[in-house]
Amino acid sequence: MERLRLIGIAAALPLIGACGVTARLEPYKQTNAVISAGEHVVVLARKQHSTHEAEEDFVQCISDGLADGKHGLQVHSSKDFEDKMYPWFEPSTAPLSTEDLTVLLARPGVAEQVRETGVRYVVWVDGSTDRVASGGGITCAAGVGGAGCMGLAWWEDDSRYDLTVWDVKDSENEGTIYADYKGRSVMPAIVIPIPLITRPQNHACKGLTDQLRQFLTTPEGYSSPATQAAG
Amino acid sequence: MSLLPLDRSRLRFLAVATAVCLAGCGGSQVIVESTFPKPLVEALPVSMGVVIPDELYNFIYTEDIPDQSLWTIALGDANVAMLAPLFEGMFRQTTDIDSLAVAATDSSLDGVIEPKLEKFEFDVPQGERDKFVEVWLQYQITVYEPSGATIIEWPVSGYGKSELARDAEDAVQRAAIVAMREAGATIATKFSEQPQIKEWLGGIGHDAAPVTVGPQAAAGGNPSAESATAPLE
């Protein structure tokens, strides 16, 4: 009995070890500007690519994360901002550079509307979470005596995002934060499937939110954190 | 001939089979509903009559996709919801009129604008690799003199995509809303750039300042179809 328990633990450990998230964060801040009291930040998804787009849930996750907690920032609703600034932040009309932003703010009524929203910083989120690999398989069967599954399935998700922070008051690019979170999930099936799921997108949201908060509230520049394993 | 007795198990089987058939025959229905904002553009100093044809109010698109189901997409209410605030923001004054003939008797109008939804296409991904639902639509914007003479017939396209996260109907609705907003953005930002419109504005003594837009949006030259992207393949 003791032997069986040890075998079970020995078999489970590599499976649990196979799961996990590796993270890489590279912030780069070009100025010493920080967000002041009364100033808002808005998080928007870059939508001009045909092949990918930052997920709505992910953008909302970052917005909610920034606003949460004791040191929460004032975050303007993304949809509300796009509606108030319509048609200038649609996929085909949104400014792609701070030069475009300068031209946009020169249009009648636009700068005033931005001031009215209270938004000082626009955070553009570019990237997506994709399944990059998968394999294995699980077979389930049922018979007169019972039913069960046997096998092993695994998959790997990669969450890669680029955040660009603009100061709309000065039409300046404040800097970028690059994040790459990879996670492998495993589902062994011994009679019943046992899901050991990692969610790199959730880790990416938390990691980017923490970095972004630090970016917007810390005047000093950053040094790139080492590649770290988390989860 | 005697019929087989309908015991409980057979009745249960018939009920399940009927439900499955009805679910398969029902198809996918989407009613596109949203509120649309007024555009942040400088209103042209003209008074426009707006004709919304019945086909636009009642626009329903149906398509039977092989290996999927019959799709029915109702856009009528959303069309009006998008175009009404759009025109209110684009022109100093708008008046809803029933037909072009009414405009001839109204001396306060500088022109008449009539939108039509000419084309609609959508695509729902089948495989795992492609994860976006796409919608492409094309409006025909016709502007008339109050006398009925055509000033411009301007095709305007809009493209929208939405991640197929939850259910396909929800994704089609969201993609359609993005496509409509895109078409509205093109109409609002490029209307006064059309040469025929510039000429018309000059002719009625209301020169509009050229609308400069960002590098993404190409300047309007000929009234060729303005679009964010080509129709879906």
Tab-separated table of C-alpha atoms in Angstrom:
chain	number	residue	atom	x	y	z
A	1	MET	CA	0.000	0.000	0.000
A	2	GLU	CA	2.810	2.317	0.966
A	3	ARG	CA	4.600	1.333	-2.242
A	4	LEU	CA	1.520	2.163	-4.354
A	5	ARG	CA	1.245	5.550	-2.695
A	6	LEU	CA	4.890	6.309	-3.445
A	7	ILE	CA	4.449	5.218	-7.074
A	8	GLY	CA	1.400	7.466	-7.358
A	9	ILE	CA	3.292	10.443	-5.978
A	10	ALA	CA	6.293	9.726	-8.215
A	11	ALA	CA	3.999	9.622	-11.261
A	12	ALA	CA	2.130	12.792	-10.276
A	13	LEU	CA	5.150	14.989	-9.526
A	14	PRO	CA	6.468	15.240	-13.114
A	15	LEU	CA	2.945	15.976	-14.338
A	16	ILE	CA	2.501	18.801	-11.854
A	17	GLY	CA	5.999	20.039	-12.626
A	18	ALA	CA	5.176	20.094	-16.342
A	19	CYS	CA	2.548	22.726	-15.641
A	20	GLY	CA	3.576	26.249	-14.891
A	21	VAL	CA	4.004	29.652	-16.401
A	22	THR	CA	7.216	31.248	-17.550
A	23	ALA	CA	7.088	35.000	-17.706
A	24	ARG	CA	9.107	37.691	-19.339
A	25	LEU	CA	8.398	41.374	-18.756
A	26	GLU	CA	10.300	44.209	-20.382
A	27	PRO	CA	9.209	47.687	-19.359
A	28	TYR	CA	10.807	50.700	-20.969
A	29	LYS	CA	9.968	54.170	-19.749
A	30	GLN	CA	11.225	57.163	-21.703
A	31	THR	CA	10.160	59.991	-19.413
A	32	ASN	CA	9.712	60.750	-15.746
A	33	ALA	CA	6.044	61.665	-16.051
A	34	VAL	CA	3.645	60.199	-13.503
A	35	ILE	CA	-0.127	60.276	-13.200
A	36	SER	CA	-1.454	62.972	-10.899
A	37	ALA	CA	-4.571	63.127	-8.758
A	38	GLY	CA	-7.623	63.794	-10.885
A	39	GLU	CA	-6.039	62.390	-14.042
A	40	HIS	CA	-7.485	59.334	-15.693
A	41	VAL	CA	-6.011	56.540	-17.701
A	42	VAL	CA	-7.872	54.610	-20.411
A	43	VAL	CA	-6.913	51.173	-21.731
A	44	LEU	CA	-7.696	50.532	-25.402
A	45	ALA	CA	-7.103	47.553	-27.687
A	46	ARG	CA	-5.236	47.996	-30.940
A	47	LYS	CA	-7.662	46.806	-33.591
A	48	GLN	CA	-6.054	47.540	-36.922
A	49	HIS	CA	-4.500	44.089	-37.383
A	50	SER	CA	-6.415	41.575	-39.456
A	51	THR	CA	-4.898	38.523	-37.775
A	52	HIS	CA	-5.167	39.322	-34.108
A	53	GLU	CA	-6.602	41.708	-31.591
A	54	ALA	CA	-6.232	42.048	-27.838
A	55	GLU	CA	-9.162	40.254	-26.255
A	56	GLU	CA	-11.924	42.416	-24.806
A	57	ASP	CA	-11.809	40.429	-21.556
A	58	PHE	CA	-8.072	41.001	-21.277
A	59	VAL	CA	-8.369	44.764	-21.783
A	60	GLN	CA	-11.147	44.825	-19.188
A	61	CYS	CA	-8.998	42.763	-16.822
A	62	ILE	CA	-6.198	45.331	-17.015
A	63	SER	CA	-8.661	48.222	-16.569
A	64	ASP	CA	-10.232	46.563	-13.540
A	65	GLY	CA	-6.853	45.668	-12.077
A	66	LEU	CA	-5.567	49.238	-12.371
A	67	ALA	CA	-8.666	50.615	-10.655
A	68	ASP	CA	-8.660	48.038	-7.855
A	69	GLY	CA	-7.197	48.253	-4.419
A	70	LYS	CA	-5.960	50.873	-2.062
A	71	HIS	CA	-3.684	52.402	-4.700
A	72	GLY	CA	-6.195	52.097	-7.510
A	73	LEU	CA	-5.918	54.605	-10.334
A	74	GLN	CA	-8.777	56.459	-11.948
A	75	VAL	CA	-9.556	54.397	-15.009
A	76	HIS	CA	-11.907	55.637	-17.695
A	77	SER	CA	-14.196	53.076	-19.310
A	78	SER	CA	-12.764	51.984	-22.673
A	79	LYS	CA	-16.139	51.788	-24.423
A	80	ASP	CA	-17.249	55.107	-22.982
A	81	PHE	CA	-14.050	56.786	-24.219
A	82	GLU	CA	-14.450	55.322	-27.715
A	83	ASP	CA	-18.066	56.531	-27.812
A	84	LYS	CA	-17.174	60.046	-26.634
A	85	MET	CA	-14.336	60.283	-29.144
A	86	TYR	CA	-16.250	58.662	-32.016
A	87	PRO	CA	-15.255	58.398	-34.877
A	88	TRP	CA	-11.598	59.028	-34.030
A	89	PHE	CA	-10.738	55.831	-32.131
A	90	GLU	CA	-12.299	53.244	-34.439
A	91	PRO	CA	-10.096	50.496	-35.941
A	92	SER	CA	-9.503	52.428	-39.169
A	93	THR	CA	-9.277	55.935	-37.713
A	94	ALA	CA	-7.390	55.489	-34.430
A	95	PRO	CA	-4.041	57.316	-34.347
A	96	LEU	CA	-1.129	54.938	-34.844
A	97	SER	CA	1.581	57.269	-33.614
A	98	THR	CA	1.927	60.328	-31.428
A	99	GLU	CA	2.316	62.367	-34.627
A	100	ASP	CA	-1.133	61.161	-35.693
A	101	LEU	CA	-2.363	62.015	-32.206
A	102	THR	CA	-1.071	65.580	-32.579
A	103	VAL	CA	-2.959	65.930	-35.874
A	104	LEU	CA	-6.093	64.468	-34.273
A	105	LEU	CA	-5.975	66.790	-31.274
A	106	ALA	CA	-5.760	69.770	-33.629
A	107	ARG	CA	-9.198	68.939	-35.055
A	108	PRO	CA	-12.051	71.110	-33.799
A	109	GLY	CA	-13.549	69.844	-30.590
A	110	VAL	CA	-11.283	66.831	-30.112
A	111	ALA	CA	-8.816	68.256	-27.600
A	112	GLU	CA	-11.698	69.754	-25.605
A	113	GLN	CA	-13.489	66.420	-25.537
A	114	VAL	CA	-10.339	64.645	-24.340
A	115	ARG	CA	-9.966	67.249	-21.569
A	116	GLU	CA	-13.581	66.721	-20.596
A	117	THR	CA	-13.025	62.978	-20.154
A	118	GLY	CA	-10.140	63.723	-17.777
A	119	VAL	CA	-7.954	61.198	-19.572
A	120	ARG	CA	-4.243	61.982	-19.399
A	121	TYR	CA	-2.787	58.626	-20.442
A	122	VAL	CA	-3.910	56.236	-23.159
A	123	VAL	CA	-2.607	52.686	-22.853
A	124	TRP	CA	-2.698	50.747	-26.115
A	125	VAL	CA	-2.791	46.970	-25.764
A	126	ASP	CA	-1.515	44.985	-28.728
A	127	GLY	CA	-1.147	41.213	-28.868
A	128	SER	CA	-3.132	38.124	-28.059
A	129	THR	CA	-3.138	34.725	-26.375
A	130	ASP	CA	-2.763	31.801	-28.728
A	131	ARG	CA	-2.506	28.046	-28.431
A	132	VAL	CA	0.961	27.291	-29.761
A	133	ALA	CA	1.165	23.551	-29.219
A	134	SER	CA	-0.947	20.638	-28.146
A	135	GLY	CA	-0.725	16.885	-28.140
A	136	GLY	CA	-1.670	13.617	-26.581
A	137	GLY	CA	-5.145	12.257	-26.316
A	138	ILE	CA	-7.695	10.820	-23.968
A	139	THR	CA	-9.938	7.892	-24.705
A	140	CYS	CA	-13.100	7.268	-22.774
A	141	ALA	CA	-15.245	4.188	-22.901
A	142	ALA	CA	-18.328	2.885	-21.210
A	143	GLY	CA	-19.475	-0.647	-20.806
A	144	VAL	CA	-21.704	-2.853	-18.777
A	145	GLY	CA	-19.247	-2.953	-15.880
A	146	GLY	CA	-18.560	0.779	-15.790
A	147	ALA	CA	-16.971	3.677	-17.596
A	148	GLY	CA	-13.671	5.494	-17.524
A	149	CYS	CA	-11.019	7.407	-19.388
A	150	MET	CA	-7.371	6.793	-20.032
A	151	GLY	CA	-4.687	8.936	-21.591
A	152	LEU	CA	-2.861	12.230	-21.383
A	153	ALA	CA	-3.593	15.495	-23.171
A	154	TRP	CA	-1.510	18.645	-22.976
A	155	TRP	CA	-1.504	22.064	-24.516
A	156	GLU	CA	0.609	25.196	-24.376
A	157	ASP	CA	-0.721	28.751	-24.514
A	158	ASP	CA	1.386	31.827	-25.197
A	159	SER	CA	0.187	35.248	-24.063
A	160	ARG	CA	2.219	37.930	-25.764
A	161	TYR	CA	1.276	41.577	-25.321
A	162	ASP	CA	2.777	44.953	-25.964
A	163	LEU	CA	1.523	47.949	-24.013
A	164	THR	CA	2.280	51.453	-25.255
A	165	VAL	CA	1.584	54.410	-23.001
A	166	TRP	CA	0.782	57.812	-24.489
A	167	ASP	CA	0.511	61.108	-22.689
A	168	VAL	CA	-2.347	62.805	-24.570
A	169	LYS	CA	-1.723	66.163	-22.912
A	170	ASP	CA	1.776	66.470	-24.392
A	171	SER	CA	1.267	63.997	-27.299
A	172	GLU	CA	4.257	62.019	-26.090
A	173	ASN	CA	5.084	58.359	-26.074
A	174	GLU	CA	5.893	57.603	-22.445
A	175	GLY	CA	7.201	54.101	-23.101
A	176	THR	CA	6.271	50.472	-23.547
A	177	ILE	CA	5.831	47.299	-21.565
A	178	TYR	CA	6.349	43.984	-23.332
A	179	ALA	CA	5.108	40.767	-21.755
A	180	ASP	CA	5.373	37.143	-22.807
A	181	TYR	CA	3.717	34.532	-20.603
A	182	LYS	CA	3.818	30.870	-21.608
A	183	GLY	CA	1.902	28.187	-19.832
A	184	ARG	CA	1.525	24.464	-20.300
A	185	SER	CA	-1.580	22.632	-19.148
A	186	VAL	CA	-1.807	18.895	-18.670
A	187	MET	CA	-4.797	16.628	-18.322
A	188	PRO	CA	-3.965	13.066	-17.319
A	189	ALA	CA	-6.870	10.668	-17.317
A	190	ILE	CA	-6.791	7.741	-14.966
A	191	VAL	CA	-10.405	6.601	-14.996
A	192	ILE	CA	-11.387	10.249	-14.671
A	193	PRO	CA	-9.645	13.201	-16.323
A	194	ILE	CA	-7.638	15.311	-13.898
A	195	PRO	CA	-7.253	18.832	-15.311
A	196	LEU	CA	-4.061	20.640	-14.320
A	197	ILE	CA	-4.686	23.891	-16.120
A	198	THR	CA	-2.482	26.961	-16.179
A	199	ARG	CA	-3.828	30.238	-17.419
A	200	PRO	CA	-1.009	32.372	-18.774
A	201	GLN	CA	-3.470	35.072	-19.820
A	202	ASN	CA	-4.530	35.579	-16.204
A	203	HIS	CA	-0.893	35.753	-15.148
A	204	ALA	CA	-0.203	38.204	-18.002
A	205	CYS	CA	-3.059	40.419	-16.866
A	206	LYS	CA	-1.826	40.499	-13.294
A	207	GLY	CA	1.809	40.990	-14.269
A	208	LEU	CA	1.068	43.745	-16.762
A	209	THR	CA	-1.326	45.505	-14.388
A	210	ASP	CA	1.306	45.582	-11.638
A	211	GLN	CA	3.971	46.834	-14.046
A	212	LEU	CA	1.646	49.423	-15.544
A	213	ARG	CA	0.700	50.765	-12.130
A	214	GLN	CA	4.364	51.089	-11.256
A	215	PHE	CA	5.047	52.675	-14.665
A	216	LEU	CA	2.384	55.340	-14.163
A	217	THR	CA	3.227	56.133	-10.553
A	218	THR	CA	7.029	55.919	-10.474
A	219	PRO	CA	9.084	58.737	-11.953
A	220	GLU	CA	12.298	56.758	-12.300
A	221	GLY	CA	13.206	54.508	-15.208
A	222	TYR	CA	13.166	50.726	-15.104
A	223	SER	CA	15.717	47.990	-15.274
A	224	SER	CA	14.516	44.920	-17.108
A	225	PRO	CA	13.466	42.150	-14.721
A	226	ALA	CA	15.096	38.742	-15.242
A	227	THR	CA	13.119	35.993	-16.889
A	228	GLN	CA	11.190	34.366	-14.104
A	229	ALA	CA	9.177	31.249	-13.576
A	230	ALA	CA	5.876	31.689	-11.845
A	231	GLY	CA	3.020	29.433	-10.939
B	1	MET	CA	-53.360	-2.782	-38.376
B	2	SER	CA	-52.522	-2.100	-34.771
B	3	LEU	CA	-50.042	0.604	-33.776
B	4	LEU	CA	-47.150	-0.124	-31.443
B	5	PRO	CA	-48.052	0.835	-27.876
B	6	LEU	CA	-46.402	4.120	-26.803
B	7	ASP	CA	-44.852	3.241	-23.478
B	8	ARG	CA	-42.819	5.675	-21.409
B	9	SER	CA	-39.421	4.909	-22.939
B	10	ARG	CA	-40.723	5.320	-26.494
B	11	LEU	CA	-42.420	8.609	-25.574
B	12	ARG	CA	-39.181	9.864	-24.028
B	13	PHE	CA	-37.270	8.876	-27.170
B	14	LEU	CA	-39.772	10.678	-29.402
B	15	ALA	CA	-39.572	13.829	-27.274
B	16	VAL	CA	-35.754	13.900	-27.426
B	17	ALA	CA	-35.728	13.203	-31.173
B	18	THR	CA	-38.258	15.983	-31.799
B	19	ALA	CA	-36.268	18.480	-29.716
B	20	VAL	CA	-33.076	17.648	-31.603
B	21	CYS	CA	-34.806	18.101	-34.951
B	22	LEU	CA	-36.369	21.409	-33.956
B	23	ALA	CA	-33.042	22.729	-32.651
B	24	GLY	CA	-31.373	21.787	-35.913
B	25	CYS	CA	-34.130	23.290	-38.027
B	26	GLY	CA	-34.343	26.541	-36.011
B	27	GLY	CA	-31.120	28.031	-37.371
B	28	SER	CA	-29.222	30.968	-35.909
B	29	GLN	CA	-30.978	34.268	-35.343
B	30	VAL	CA	-29.228	37.540	-34.643
B	31	ILE	CA	-30.979	40.818	-33.927
B	32	VAL	CA	-28.326	43.520	-34.046
B	33	GLU	CA	-29.065	46.060	-31.341
B	34	SER	CA	-26.880	48.827	-30.034
B	35	THR	CA	-26.725	52.511	-29.288
B	36	PHE	CA	-24.425	54.507	-31.507
B	37	PRO	CA	-22.766	57.801	-30.608
B	38	LYS	CA	-22.997	61.162	-32.325
B	39	PRO	CA	-19.790	61.883	-34.234
B	40	LEU	CA	-17.301	64.424	-32.948
B	41	VAL	CA	-17.019	66.344	-36.220
B	42	GLU	CA	-17.659	69.887	-37.232
B	43	ALA	CA	-21.231	70.022	-38.531
B	44	LEU	CA	-21.568	71.197	-42.108
B	45	PRO	CA	-23.668	74.372	-42.248
B	46	VAL	CA	-26.439	72.816	-44.348
B	47	SER	CA	-29.992	71.732	-43.746
B	48	MET	CA	-30.516	68.169	-44.981
B	49	GLY	CA	-33.612	66.129	-45.549
B	50	VAL	CA	-33.065	62.503	-44.549
B	51	VAL	CA	-34.909	59.745	-46.389
B	52	ILE	CA	-34.707	56.341	-44.694
B	53	PRO	CA	-36.139	53.786	-47.129
B	54	ASP	CA	-38.301	50.955	-45.833
B	55	GLU	CA	-35.748	48.373	-47.005
B	56	LEU	CA	-33.259	49.891	-44.564
B	57	TYR	CA	-35.723	49.885	-41.657
B	58	ASN	CA	-36.617	46.277	-42.345
B	59	PHE	CA	-33.247	44.904	-43.438
B	60	ILE	CA	-32.968	41.194	-42.743
B	61	TYR	CA	-30.176	39.099	-44.130
B	62	THR	CA	-30.540	35.357	-44.469
B	63	GLU	CA	-27.966	32.819	-45.561
B	64	ASP	CA	-27.949	29.059	-45.450
B	65	ILE	CA	-24.357	28.059	-44.736
B	66	PRO	CA	-23.453	24.480	-45.703
B	67	ASP	CA	-22.534	22.309	-42.716
B	68	GLN	CA	-23.807	25.011	-40.374
B	69	SER	CA	-27.329	26.362	-40.244
B	70	LEU	CA	-29.677	28.959	-41.648
B	71	TRP	CA	-28.561	32.362	-40.405
B	72	THR	CA	-31.043	35.214	-40.055
B	73	ILE	CA	-29.543	38.587	-39.184
B	74	ALA	CA	-31.835	41.564	-38.562
B	75	LEU	CA	-30.134	44.938	-38.927
B	76	GLY	CA	-33.057	47.275	-39.495
B	77	ASP	CA	-33.239	48.947	-36.095
B	78	ALA	CA	-29.474	49.135	-35.790
B	79	ASN	CA	-29.208	50.856	-39.191
B	80	VAL	CA	-31.494	53.650	-38.054
B	81	ALA	CA	-29.850	53.807	-34.633
B	82	MET	CA	-26.452	54.336	-36.297
B	83	LEU	CA	-27.457	56.707	-39.097
B	84	ALA	CA	-29.765	59.063	-37.186
B	85	PRO	CA	-27.176	60.439	-34.718
B	86	LEU	CA	-24.539	60.292	-37.461
B	87	PHE	CA	-26.447	62.688	-39.715
B	88	GLU	CA	-27.445	64.870	-36.751
B	89	GLY	CA	-23.772	65.352	-35.982
B	90	MET	CA	-22.699	65.859	-39.602
B	91	PHE	CA	-25.200	68.564	-40.576
B	92	ARG	CA	-26.349	71.735	-38.884
B	93	GLN	CA	-29.951	70.616	-39.270
B	94	THR	CA	-31.647	67.398	-40.337
B	95	THR	CA	-35.299	66.779	-41.150
B	96	ASP	CA	-36.790	63.337	-41.640
B	97	ILE	CA	-38.827	63.258	-44.852
B	98	ASP	CA	-40.791	60.449	-46.460
B	99	SER	CA	-39.521	60.882	-49.978
B	100	LEU	CA	-37.483	63.004	-52.340
B	101	ALA	CA	-40.682	64.566	-53.689
B	102	VAL	CA	-41.326	66.228	-50.326
B	103	ALA	CA	-37.962	68.006	-50.517
B	104	ALA	CA	-38.983	69.846	-53.673
B	105	THR	CA	-41.685	71.641	-51.705
B	106	ASP	CA	-39.487	72.488	-48.721
B	107	SER	CA	-37.408	75.567	-49.462
B	108	SER	CA	-35.502	75.288	-46.163
B	109	LEU	CA	-33.623	72.198	-47.323
B	110	ASP	CA	-30.235	72.466	-48.992
B	111	GLY	CA	-30.192	68.815	-50.004
B	112	VAL	CA	-31.469	65.324	-49.339
B	113	ILE	CA	-29.471	62.326	-48.172
B	114	GLU	CA	-30.659	58.770	-48.645
B	115	PRO	CA	-28.720	55.793	-47.263
B	116	LYS	CA	-29.254	52.234	-48.413
B	117	LEU	CA	-27.629	49.022	-47.226
B	118	GLU	CA	-26.559	47.415	-50.471
B	119	LYS	CA	-24.386	44.497	-49.394
B	120	PHE	CA	-23.848	42.382	-46.338
B	121	GLU	CA	-21.490	39.449	-45.847
B	122	PHE	CA	-20.297	37.560	-42.832
B	123	ASP	CA	-18.082	34.635	-42.000
B	124	VAL	CA	-18.099	32.365	-38.980
B	125	PRO	CA	-14.880	30.387	-38.483
B	126	GLN	CA	-15.059	26.651	-38.836
B	127	GLY	CA	-11.640	25.428	-37.795
B	128	GLU	CA	-9.702	26.043	-34.615
B	129	ARG	CA	-7.030	28.225	-36.226
B	130	ASP	CA	-9.348	31.020	-37.249
B	131	LYS	CA	-10.969	32.586	-34.217
B	132	PHE	CA	-12.658	35.712	-35.554
B	133	VAL	CA	-16.164	36.214	-36.842
B	134	GLU	CA	-16.070	38.808	-39.626
B	135	VAL	CA	-18.743	41.079	-41.034
B	136	TRP	CA	-18.492	43.291	-44.084
B	137	LEU	CA	-21.217	45.621	-45.243
B	138	GLN	CA	-21.626	48.356	-47.799
B	139	TYR	CA	-23.958	51.345	-47.696
B	140	GLN	CA	-24.851	53.457	-50.696
B	141	ILE	CA	-25.098	57.107	-49.673
B	142	THR	CA	-26.980	59.170	-52.255
B	143	VAL	CA	-27.205	62.929	-51.972
B	144	TYR	CA	-29.732	64.872	-54.020
B	145	GLU	CA	-30.461	68.475	-54.736
B	146	PRO	CA	-33.903	69.449	-53.430
B	147	SER	CA	-34.975	69.407	-57.086
B	148	GLY	CA	-34.152	65.697	-57.283
B	149	ALA	CA	-30.900	65.915	-59.236
B	150	THR	CA	-28.293	63.461	-57.976
B	151	ILE	CA	-25.174	65.027	-56.517
B	152	ILE	CA	-23.333	61.865	-55.583
B	153	GLU	CA	-23.833	58.128	-55.225
B	154	TRP	CA	-21.184	57.074	-52.782
B	155	PRO	CA	-20.546	53.456	-51.733
B	156	VAL	CA	-19.175	53.215	-48.185
B	157	SER	CA	-17.989	49.960	-46.649
B	158	GLY	CA	-17.407	48.875	-43.123
B	159	TYR	CA	-15.556	45.844	-41.775
B	160	GLY	CA	-15.768	44.394	-38.305
B	161	LYS	CA	-14.384	41.368	-36.546
B	162	SER	CA	-15.074	39.821	-33.194
B	163	GLU	CA	-13.523	36.934	-31.334
B	164	LEU	CA	-15.604	33.768	-31.303
B	165	ALA	CA	-15.418	33.465	-27.530
B	166	ARG	CA	-18.875	32.492	-26.328
B	167	ASP	CA	-21.505	31.780	-28.923
B	168	ALA	CA	-21.458	32.522	-32.627
B	169	GLU	CA	-24.626	34.656	-32.610
B	170	ASP	CA	-23.150	36.996	-29.997
B	171	ALA	CA	-19.912	37.278	-31.995
B	172	VAL	CA	-21.799	38.041	-35.227
B	173	GLN	CA	-23.716	40.783	-33.451
B	174	ARG	CA	-20.539	42.364	-32.061
B	175	ALA	CA	-18.758	42.155	-35.430
B	176	ALA	CA	-21.762	43.736	-37.159
B	177	ILE	CA	-21.752	46.617	-34.675
B	178	VAL	CA	-18.037	47.218	-35.307
B	179	ALA	CA	-18.638	47.160	-39.069
B	180	MET	CA	-21.491	49.657	-38.779
B	181	ARG	CA	-19.424	51.981	-36.588
B	182	GLU	CA	-16.605	51.763	-39.147
B	183	ALA	CA	-18.958	52.672	-41.986
B	184	GLY	CA	-20.305	55.553	-39.909
B	185	ALA	CA	-16.748	56.740	-39.196
B	186	THR	CA	-15.967	56.769	-42.927
B	187	ILE	CA	-19.158	58.663	-43.731
B	188	ALA	CA	-18.531	61.244	-40.997
B	189	THR	CA	-14.864	61.861	-41.801
B	190	LYS	CA	-14.820	61.690	-45.589
B	191	PHE	CA	-18.191	63.045	-46.647
B	192	SER	CA	-17.031	66.601	-47.177
B	193	GLU	CA	-13.884	65.421	-48.978
B	194	GLN	CA	-15.837	64.023	-51.916
B	195	PRO	CA	-15.284	66.337	-54.920
B	196	GLN	CA	-18.992	66.387	-55.810
B	197	ILE	CA	-19.864	67.361	-52.262
B	198	LYS	CA	-17.211	70.100	-52.221
B	199	GLU	CA	-18.632	71.454	-55.458
B	200	TRP	CA	-22.180	71.288	-54.112
B	201	LEU	CA	-21.210	73.046	-50.887
B	202	GLY	CA	-19.435	75.739	-52.878
B	203	GLY	CA	-22.470	76.128	-55.090
B	204	ILE	CA	-24.821	76.787	-52.193
B	205	GLY	CA	-22.337	79.211	-50.668
B	206	HIS	CA	-21.207	76.943	-47.840
B	207	ASP	CA	-17.594	76.058	-48.499
B	208	ALA	CA	-16.508	73.386	-46.056
B	209	ALA	CA	-12.918	73.380	-44.804
B	210	PRO	CA	-11.098	70.299	-46.042
B	211	VAL	CA	-11.230	67.497	-43.520
B	212	THR	CA	-7.714	66.215	-42.954
B	213	VAL	CA	-7.559	62.795	-41.416
B	214	GLY	CA	-4.725	60.611	-40.179
B	215	PRO	CA	-2.479	58.628	-42.514
B	216	GLN	CA	-4.573	55.471	-42.047
B	217	ALA	CA	-7.578	56.866	-43.870
B	218	ALA	CA	-6.849	57.522	-47.525
B	219	ALA	CA	-8.024	60.875	-48.859
B	220	GLY	CA	-11.277	60.655	-50.795
B	221	GLY	CA	-10.701	61.277	-54.520
B	222	ASN	CA	-13.197	59.675	-56.855
B	223	PRO	CA	-16.328	58.395	-55.179
B	224	SER	CA	-15.047	54.884	-55.375
B	225	ALA	CA	-16.012	52.529	-52.595
B	226	GLU	CA	-14.513	53.765	-49.356
B	227	SER	CA	-13.676	50.811	-47.257
B	228	ALA	CA	-11.525	49.613	-44.419
B	229	THR	CA	-10.922	46.382	-46.251
B	230	ALA	CA	-12.093	44.345	-49.216
B	231	PRO	CA	-15.216	42.164	-49.100
B	232	LEU	CA	-14.869	38.818	-47.379
B	233	GLU	CA	-13.589	36.018	-49.628
